[in-house]
mmCIF file of C-alpha atoms in Angstrom:
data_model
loop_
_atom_site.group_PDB
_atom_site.id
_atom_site.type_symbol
_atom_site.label_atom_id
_atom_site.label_comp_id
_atom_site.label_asym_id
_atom_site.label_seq_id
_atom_site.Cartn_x
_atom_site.Cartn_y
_atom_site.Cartn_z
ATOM 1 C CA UNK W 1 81.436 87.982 176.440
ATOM 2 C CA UNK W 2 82.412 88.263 173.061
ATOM 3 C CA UNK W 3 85.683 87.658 171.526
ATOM 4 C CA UNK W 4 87.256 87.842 168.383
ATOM 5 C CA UNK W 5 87.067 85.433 165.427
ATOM 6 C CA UNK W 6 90.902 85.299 164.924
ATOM 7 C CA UNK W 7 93.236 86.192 168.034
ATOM 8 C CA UNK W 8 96.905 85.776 166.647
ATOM 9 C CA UNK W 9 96.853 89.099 164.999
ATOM 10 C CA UNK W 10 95.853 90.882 167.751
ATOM 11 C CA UNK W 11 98.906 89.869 169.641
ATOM 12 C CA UNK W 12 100.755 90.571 167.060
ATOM 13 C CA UNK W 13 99.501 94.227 167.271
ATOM 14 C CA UNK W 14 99.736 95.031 170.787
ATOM 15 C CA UNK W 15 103.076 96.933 170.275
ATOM 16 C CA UNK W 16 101.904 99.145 167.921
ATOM 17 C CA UNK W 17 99.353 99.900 170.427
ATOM 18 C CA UNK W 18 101.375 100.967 172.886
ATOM 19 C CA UNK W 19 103.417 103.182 170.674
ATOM 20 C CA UNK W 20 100.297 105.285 168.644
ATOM 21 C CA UNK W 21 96.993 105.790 169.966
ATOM 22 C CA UNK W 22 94.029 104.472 167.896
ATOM 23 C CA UNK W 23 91.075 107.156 166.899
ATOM 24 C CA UNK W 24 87.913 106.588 168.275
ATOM 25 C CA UNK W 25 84.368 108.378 167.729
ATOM 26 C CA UNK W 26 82.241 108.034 170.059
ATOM 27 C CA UNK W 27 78.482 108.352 169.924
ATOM 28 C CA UNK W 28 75.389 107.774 172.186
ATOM 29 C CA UNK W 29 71.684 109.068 172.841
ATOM 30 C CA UNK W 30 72.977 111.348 175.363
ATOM 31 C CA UNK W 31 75.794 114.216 175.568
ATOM 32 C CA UNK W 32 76.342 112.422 179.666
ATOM 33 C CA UNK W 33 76.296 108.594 177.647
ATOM 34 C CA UNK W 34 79.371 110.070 175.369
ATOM 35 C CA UNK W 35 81.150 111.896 178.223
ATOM 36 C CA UNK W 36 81.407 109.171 180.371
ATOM 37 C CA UNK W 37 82.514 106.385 177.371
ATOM 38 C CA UNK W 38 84.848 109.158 176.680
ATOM 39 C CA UNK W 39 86.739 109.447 179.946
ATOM 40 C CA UNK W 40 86.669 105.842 180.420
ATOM 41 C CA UNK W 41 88.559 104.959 177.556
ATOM 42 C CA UNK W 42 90.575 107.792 177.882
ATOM 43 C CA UNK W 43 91.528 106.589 181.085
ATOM 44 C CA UNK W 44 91.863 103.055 180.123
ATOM 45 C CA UNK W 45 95.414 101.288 180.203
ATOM 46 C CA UNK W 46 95.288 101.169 176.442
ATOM 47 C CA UNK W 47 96.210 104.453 174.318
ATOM 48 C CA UNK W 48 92.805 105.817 172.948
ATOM 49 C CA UNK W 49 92.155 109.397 171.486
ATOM 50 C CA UNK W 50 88.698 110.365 171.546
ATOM 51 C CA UNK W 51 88.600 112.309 168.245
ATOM 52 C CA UNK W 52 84.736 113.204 168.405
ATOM 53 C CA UNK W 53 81.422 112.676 170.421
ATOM 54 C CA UNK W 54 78.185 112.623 168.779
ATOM 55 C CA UNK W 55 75.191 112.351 169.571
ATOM 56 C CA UNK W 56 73.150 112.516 166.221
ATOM 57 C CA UNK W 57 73.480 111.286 162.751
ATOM 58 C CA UNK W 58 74.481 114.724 161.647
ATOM 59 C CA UNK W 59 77.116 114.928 164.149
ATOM 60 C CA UNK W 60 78.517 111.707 163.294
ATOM 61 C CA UNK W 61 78.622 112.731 159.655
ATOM 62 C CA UNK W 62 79.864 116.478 160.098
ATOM 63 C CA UNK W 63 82.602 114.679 162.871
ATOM 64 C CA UNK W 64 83.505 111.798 160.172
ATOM 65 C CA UNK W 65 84.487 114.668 157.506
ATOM 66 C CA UNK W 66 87.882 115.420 159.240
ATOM 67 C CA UNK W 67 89.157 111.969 158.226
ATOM 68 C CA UNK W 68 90.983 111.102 161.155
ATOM 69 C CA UNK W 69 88.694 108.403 163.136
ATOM 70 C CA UNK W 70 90.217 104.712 162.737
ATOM 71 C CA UNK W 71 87.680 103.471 165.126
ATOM 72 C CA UNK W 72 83.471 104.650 165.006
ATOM 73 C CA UNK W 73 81.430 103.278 168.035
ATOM 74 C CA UNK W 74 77.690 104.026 167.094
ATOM 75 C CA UNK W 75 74.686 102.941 169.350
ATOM 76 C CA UNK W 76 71.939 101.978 167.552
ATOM 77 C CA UNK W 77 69.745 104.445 169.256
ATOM 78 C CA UNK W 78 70.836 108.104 168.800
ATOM 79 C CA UNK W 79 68.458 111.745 169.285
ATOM 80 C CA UNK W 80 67.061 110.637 166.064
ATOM 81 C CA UNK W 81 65.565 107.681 167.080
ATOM 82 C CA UNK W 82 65.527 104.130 168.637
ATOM 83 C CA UNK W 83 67.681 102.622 165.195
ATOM 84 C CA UNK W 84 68.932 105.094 163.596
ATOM 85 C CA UNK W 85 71.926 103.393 163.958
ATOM 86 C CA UNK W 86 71.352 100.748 161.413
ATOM 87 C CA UNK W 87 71.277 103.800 158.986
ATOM 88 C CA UNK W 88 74.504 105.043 160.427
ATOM 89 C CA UNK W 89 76.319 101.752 159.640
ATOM 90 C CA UNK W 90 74.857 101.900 155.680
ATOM 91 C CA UNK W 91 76.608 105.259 155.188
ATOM 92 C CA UNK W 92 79.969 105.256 156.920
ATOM 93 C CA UNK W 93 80.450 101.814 154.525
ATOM 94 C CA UNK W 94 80.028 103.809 151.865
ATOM 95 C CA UNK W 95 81.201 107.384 152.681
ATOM 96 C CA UNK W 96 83.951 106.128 154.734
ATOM 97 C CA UNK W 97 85.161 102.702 153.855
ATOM 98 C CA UNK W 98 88.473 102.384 156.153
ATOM 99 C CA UNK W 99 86.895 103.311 159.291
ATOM 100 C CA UNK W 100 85.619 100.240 161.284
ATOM 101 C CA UNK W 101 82.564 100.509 163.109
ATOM 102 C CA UNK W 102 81.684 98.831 166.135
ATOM 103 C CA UNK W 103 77.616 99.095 166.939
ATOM 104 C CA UNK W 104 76.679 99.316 170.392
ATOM 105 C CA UNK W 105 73.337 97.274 171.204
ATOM 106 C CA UNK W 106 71.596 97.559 174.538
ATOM 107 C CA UNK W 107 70.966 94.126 173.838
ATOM 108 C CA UNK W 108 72.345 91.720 171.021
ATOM 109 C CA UNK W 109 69.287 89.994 170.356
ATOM 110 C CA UNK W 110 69.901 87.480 166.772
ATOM 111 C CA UNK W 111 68.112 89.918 164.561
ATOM 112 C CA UNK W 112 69.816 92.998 165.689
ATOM 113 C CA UNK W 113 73.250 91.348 165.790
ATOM 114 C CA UNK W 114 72.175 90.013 161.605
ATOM 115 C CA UNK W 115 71.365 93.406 160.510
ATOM 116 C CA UNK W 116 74.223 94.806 161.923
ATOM 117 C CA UNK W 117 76.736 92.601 159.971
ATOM 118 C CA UNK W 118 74.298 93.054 156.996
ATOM 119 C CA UNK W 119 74.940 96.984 157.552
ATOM 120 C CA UNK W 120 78.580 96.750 157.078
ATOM 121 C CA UNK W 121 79.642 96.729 161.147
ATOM 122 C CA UNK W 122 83.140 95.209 162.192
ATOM 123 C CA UNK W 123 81.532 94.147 165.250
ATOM 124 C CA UNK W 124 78.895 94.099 167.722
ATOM 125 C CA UNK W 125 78.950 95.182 171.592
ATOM 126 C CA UNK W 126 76.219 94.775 174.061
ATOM 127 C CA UNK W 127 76.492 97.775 176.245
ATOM 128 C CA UNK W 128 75.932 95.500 179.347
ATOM 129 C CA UNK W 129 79.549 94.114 179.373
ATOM 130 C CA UNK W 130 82.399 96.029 181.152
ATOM 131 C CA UNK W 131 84.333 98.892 179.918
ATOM 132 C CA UNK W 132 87.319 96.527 180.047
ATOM 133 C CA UNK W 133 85.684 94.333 176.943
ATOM 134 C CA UNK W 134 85.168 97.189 174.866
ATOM 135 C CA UNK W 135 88.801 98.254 175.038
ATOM 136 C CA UNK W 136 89.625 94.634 174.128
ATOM 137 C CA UNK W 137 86.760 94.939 170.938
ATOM 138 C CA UNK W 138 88.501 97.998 169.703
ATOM 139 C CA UNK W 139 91.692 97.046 169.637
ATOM 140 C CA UNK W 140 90.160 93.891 167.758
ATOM 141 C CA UNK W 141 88.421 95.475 165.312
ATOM 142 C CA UNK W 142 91.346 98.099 164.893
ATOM 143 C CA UNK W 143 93.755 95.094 163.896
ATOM 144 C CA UNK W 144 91.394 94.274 160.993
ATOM 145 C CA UNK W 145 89.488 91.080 162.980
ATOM 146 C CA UNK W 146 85.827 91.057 163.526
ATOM 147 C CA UNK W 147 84.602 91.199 167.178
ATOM 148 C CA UNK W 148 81.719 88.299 167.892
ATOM 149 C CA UNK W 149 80.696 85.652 169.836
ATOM 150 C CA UNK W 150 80.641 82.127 168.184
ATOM 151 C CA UNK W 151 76.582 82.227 168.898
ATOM 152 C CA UNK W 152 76.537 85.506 166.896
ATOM 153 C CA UNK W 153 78.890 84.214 163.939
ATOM 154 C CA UNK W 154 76.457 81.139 163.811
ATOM 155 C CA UNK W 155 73.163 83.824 163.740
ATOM 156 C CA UNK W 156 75.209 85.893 160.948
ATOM 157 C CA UNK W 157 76.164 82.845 158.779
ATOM 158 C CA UNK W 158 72.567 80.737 158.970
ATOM 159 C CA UNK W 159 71.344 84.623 157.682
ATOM 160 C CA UNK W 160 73.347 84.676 154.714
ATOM 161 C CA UNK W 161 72.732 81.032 153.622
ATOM 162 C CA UNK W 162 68.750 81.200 154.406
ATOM 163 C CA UNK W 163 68.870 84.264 151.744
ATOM 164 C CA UNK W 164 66.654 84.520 149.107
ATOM 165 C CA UNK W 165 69.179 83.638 146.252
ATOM 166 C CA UNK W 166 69.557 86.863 144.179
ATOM 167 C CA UNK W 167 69.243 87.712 140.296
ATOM 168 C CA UNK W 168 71.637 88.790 138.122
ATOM 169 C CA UNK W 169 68.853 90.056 135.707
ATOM 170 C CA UNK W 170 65.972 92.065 136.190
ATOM 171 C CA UNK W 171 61.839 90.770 135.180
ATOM 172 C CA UNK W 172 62.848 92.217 131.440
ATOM 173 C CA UNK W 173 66.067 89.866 131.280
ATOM 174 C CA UNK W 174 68.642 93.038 131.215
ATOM 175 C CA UNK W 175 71.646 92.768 133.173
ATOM 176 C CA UNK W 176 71.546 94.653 136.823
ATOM 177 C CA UNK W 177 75.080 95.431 136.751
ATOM 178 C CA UNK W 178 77.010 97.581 134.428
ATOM 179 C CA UNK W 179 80.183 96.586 132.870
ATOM 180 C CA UNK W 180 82.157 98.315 134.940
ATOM 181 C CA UNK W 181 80.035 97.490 137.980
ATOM 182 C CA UNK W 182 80.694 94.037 137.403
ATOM 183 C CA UNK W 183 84.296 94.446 137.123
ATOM 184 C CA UNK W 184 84.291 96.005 140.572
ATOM 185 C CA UNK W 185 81.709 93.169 141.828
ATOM 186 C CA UNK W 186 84.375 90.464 141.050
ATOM 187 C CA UNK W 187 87.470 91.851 142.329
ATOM 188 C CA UNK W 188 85.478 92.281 145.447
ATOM 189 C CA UNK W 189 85.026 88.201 145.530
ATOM 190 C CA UNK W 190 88.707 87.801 144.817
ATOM 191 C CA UNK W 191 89.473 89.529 148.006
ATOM 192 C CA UNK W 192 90.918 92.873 146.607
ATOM 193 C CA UNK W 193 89.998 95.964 149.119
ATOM 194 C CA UNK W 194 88.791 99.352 147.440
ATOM 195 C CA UNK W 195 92.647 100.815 147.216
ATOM 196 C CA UNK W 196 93.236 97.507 145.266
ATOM 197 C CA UNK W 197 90.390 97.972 143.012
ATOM 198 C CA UNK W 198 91.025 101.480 142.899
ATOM 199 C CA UNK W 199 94.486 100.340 141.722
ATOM 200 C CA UNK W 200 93.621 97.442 139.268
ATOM 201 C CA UNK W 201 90.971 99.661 137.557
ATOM 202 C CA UNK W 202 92.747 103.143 137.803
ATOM 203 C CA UNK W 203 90.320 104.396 139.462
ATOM 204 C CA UNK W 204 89.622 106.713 142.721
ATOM 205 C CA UNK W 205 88.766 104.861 146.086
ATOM 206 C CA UNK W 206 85.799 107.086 146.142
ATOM 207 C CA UNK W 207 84.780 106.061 142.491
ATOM 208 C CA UNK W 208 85.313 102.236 143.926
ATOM 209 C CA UNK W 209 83.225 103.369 147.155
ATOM 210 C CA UNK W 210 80.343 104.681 144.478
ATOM 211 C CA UNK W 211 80.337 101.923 142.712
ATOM 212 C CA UNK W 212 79.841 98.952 145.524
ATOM 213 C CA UNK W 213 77.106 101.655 146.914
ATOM 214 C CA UNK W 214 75.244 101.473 143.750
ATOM 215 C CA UNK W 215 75.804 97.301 143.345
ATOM 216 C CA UNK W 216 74.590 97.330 147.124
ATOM 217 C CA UNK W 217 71.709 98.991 145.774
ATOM 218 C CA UNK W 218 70.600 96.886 143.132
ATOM 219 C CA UNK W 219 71.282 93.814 144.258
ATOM 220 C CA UNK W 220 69.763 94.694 147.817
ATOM 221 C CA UNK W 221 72.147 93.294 149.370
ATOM 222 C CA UNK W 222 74.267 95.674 152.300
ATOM 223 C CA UNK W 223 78.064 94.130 152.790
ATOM 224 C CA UNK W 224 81.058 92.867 151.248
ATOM 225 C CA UNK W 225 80.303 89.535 152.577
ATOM 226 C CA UNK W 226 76.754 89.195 151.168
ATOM 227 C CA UNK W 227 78.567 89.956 147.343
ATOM 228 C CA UNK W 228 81.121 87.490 147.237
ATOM 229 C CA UNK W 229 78.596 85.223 148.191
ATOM 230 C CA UNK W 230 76.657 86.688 145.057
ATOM 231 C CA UNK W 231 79.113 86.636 142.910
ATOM 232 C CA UNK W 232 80.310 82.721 143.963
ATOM 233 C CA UNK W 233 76.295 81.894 143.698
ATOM 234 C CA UNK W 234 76.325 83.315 140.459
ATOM 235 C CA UNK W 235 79.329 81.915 139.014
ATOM 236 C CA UNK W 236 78.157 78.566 140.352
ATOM 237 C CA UNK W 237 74.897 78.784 138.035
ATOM 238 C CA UNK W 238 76.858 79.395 135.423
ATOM 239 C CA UNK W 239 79.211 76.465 135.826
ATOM 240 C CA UNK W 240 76.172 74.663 135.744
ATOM 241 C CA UNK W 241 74.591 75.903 132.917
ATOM 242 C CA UNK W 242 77.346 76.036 130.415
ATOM 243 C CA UNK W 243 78.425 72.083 131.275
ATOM 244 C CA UNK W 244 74.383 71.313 130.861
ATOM 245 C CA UNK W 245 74.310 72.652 127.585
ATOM 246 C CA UNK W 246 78.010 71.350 126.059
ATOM 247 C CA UNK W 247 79.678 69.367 128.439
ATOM 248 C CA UNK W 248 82.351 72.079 129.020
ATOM 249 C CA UNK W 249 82.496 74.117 131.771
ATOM 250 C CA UNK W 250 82.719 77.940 131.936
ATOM 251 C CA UNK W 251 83.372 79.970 135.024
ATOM 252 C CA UNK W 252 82.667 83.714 133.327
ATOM 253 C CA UNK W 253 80.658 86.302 135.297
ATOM 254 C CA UNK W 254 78.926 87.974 132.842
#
């Protein structure tokens, strides 16, 4: 069973839980699937309010436009097809950055459990393991951990360090990333979250979600986790370069 990466601040949470419930979405291949996830965390010790349940990507969208879901659980199969999940995942990152999304796999095979991470998921949930688990992953993910399994961790982290290093130029040697693109890419690696950014840069948090949508894009990369690592690469090369050259180092990302 699965577990969380970092268990202290969960505890530390548990009496907020039992003072507000938490938002969840629910969503599933089948209206019956969503009914019964519904009334079992409904019915659950813990204090859950079932804000939506969807059964397509549309729905999820249309449901996600109220604002008030804390919590999204999306299987990767929905009407539209077997993954559509995946493609879920992509666009509540970017549409909907402070909702955490939990993707249900019927099985969490290595390359499903990757992708998922890649895709911008909180966590990952094999729908094999009891209700009672998923209660316990919600709560997780609600209190800002990530919900895995040390096997998965190890899958997700080999992934990222097995990448194909990335470029910060294109074939014509022009810079990929805009000024202000950059700007954004950087506070990202310091650790800043969009409202932060949005803050720093006086900015909107939508502007801040349009902009790491459009890095995502031309970097190809698909989380938060994949651009720090980007940005530290890059900065790295740079180190290098500049002491190569004169003997003193620089640490610009430019």
């Amino acid at each position: 069973m699965a577990a969380p990466l970092i268990s202290a601040p969960l505890q530390a949470e548990a009496p907020r839980a039992r003072t507000q419930h938490i938002r969840v979405l629910i969503s599933d291949e089948t209206l019956m699937g969503c009914q019964l996830l519904g009334n079992a965390l409904t019915h659950s010790r813990f204090r859950f309010e079932v804000v939506a349940c969807a059964i397509s990507r549309s729905e999820i969208m249309r449901y996600m436009g109220a604002d008030t879901t804390e919590v999204a659980l999306v299987s990767e199969g929905l009407q539209e097809g077997s993954v559509v999940g995946f493609q879920v995942l992509s666009e509540l990152r970017a549409s909907f950055p402070r909702t955490r999304v939990v993707l249900l796999l019927r099985v969490a095979v290595r390359n499903l459990v990757v992708d998922a991470f890649r895709a911008g998921a909180k966590g990952v949930f094999c729908k094999t393991e009891p209700i009672q688990a998923l209660c316990k992953c919600i709560r997780a993910v609600h209190a800002g951990q990530i919900w895995a399994n040390s096997e998965q961790l190890n899958w997700t982290v080999e992934a990222l360090a097995k990448a194909t290093p990335l470029h910060l130029t294109n074939a014509l040697g022009r810079y990929l990333l805009a000024k202000r693109e950059n700007e954004v890419a950087n506070l990202v690696s310091e650790g800043l979250t969009n409202r932060d950014i949005a803050e720093k840069l006086g900015l909107s948090e939508h502007t801040v979600s349009n902009y790491l949508f459009r890095i995502y894009e031309k970097l190809g990369i698909s989380s938060r986790v994949e651009l720090v690592l980007y940005v530290l690469r890059q900065r790295r090369q740079s180190l290098g370069s500049e002491i190569s050259r004169d003997g003193s180092p620089s640490c610009n990302f430019t």
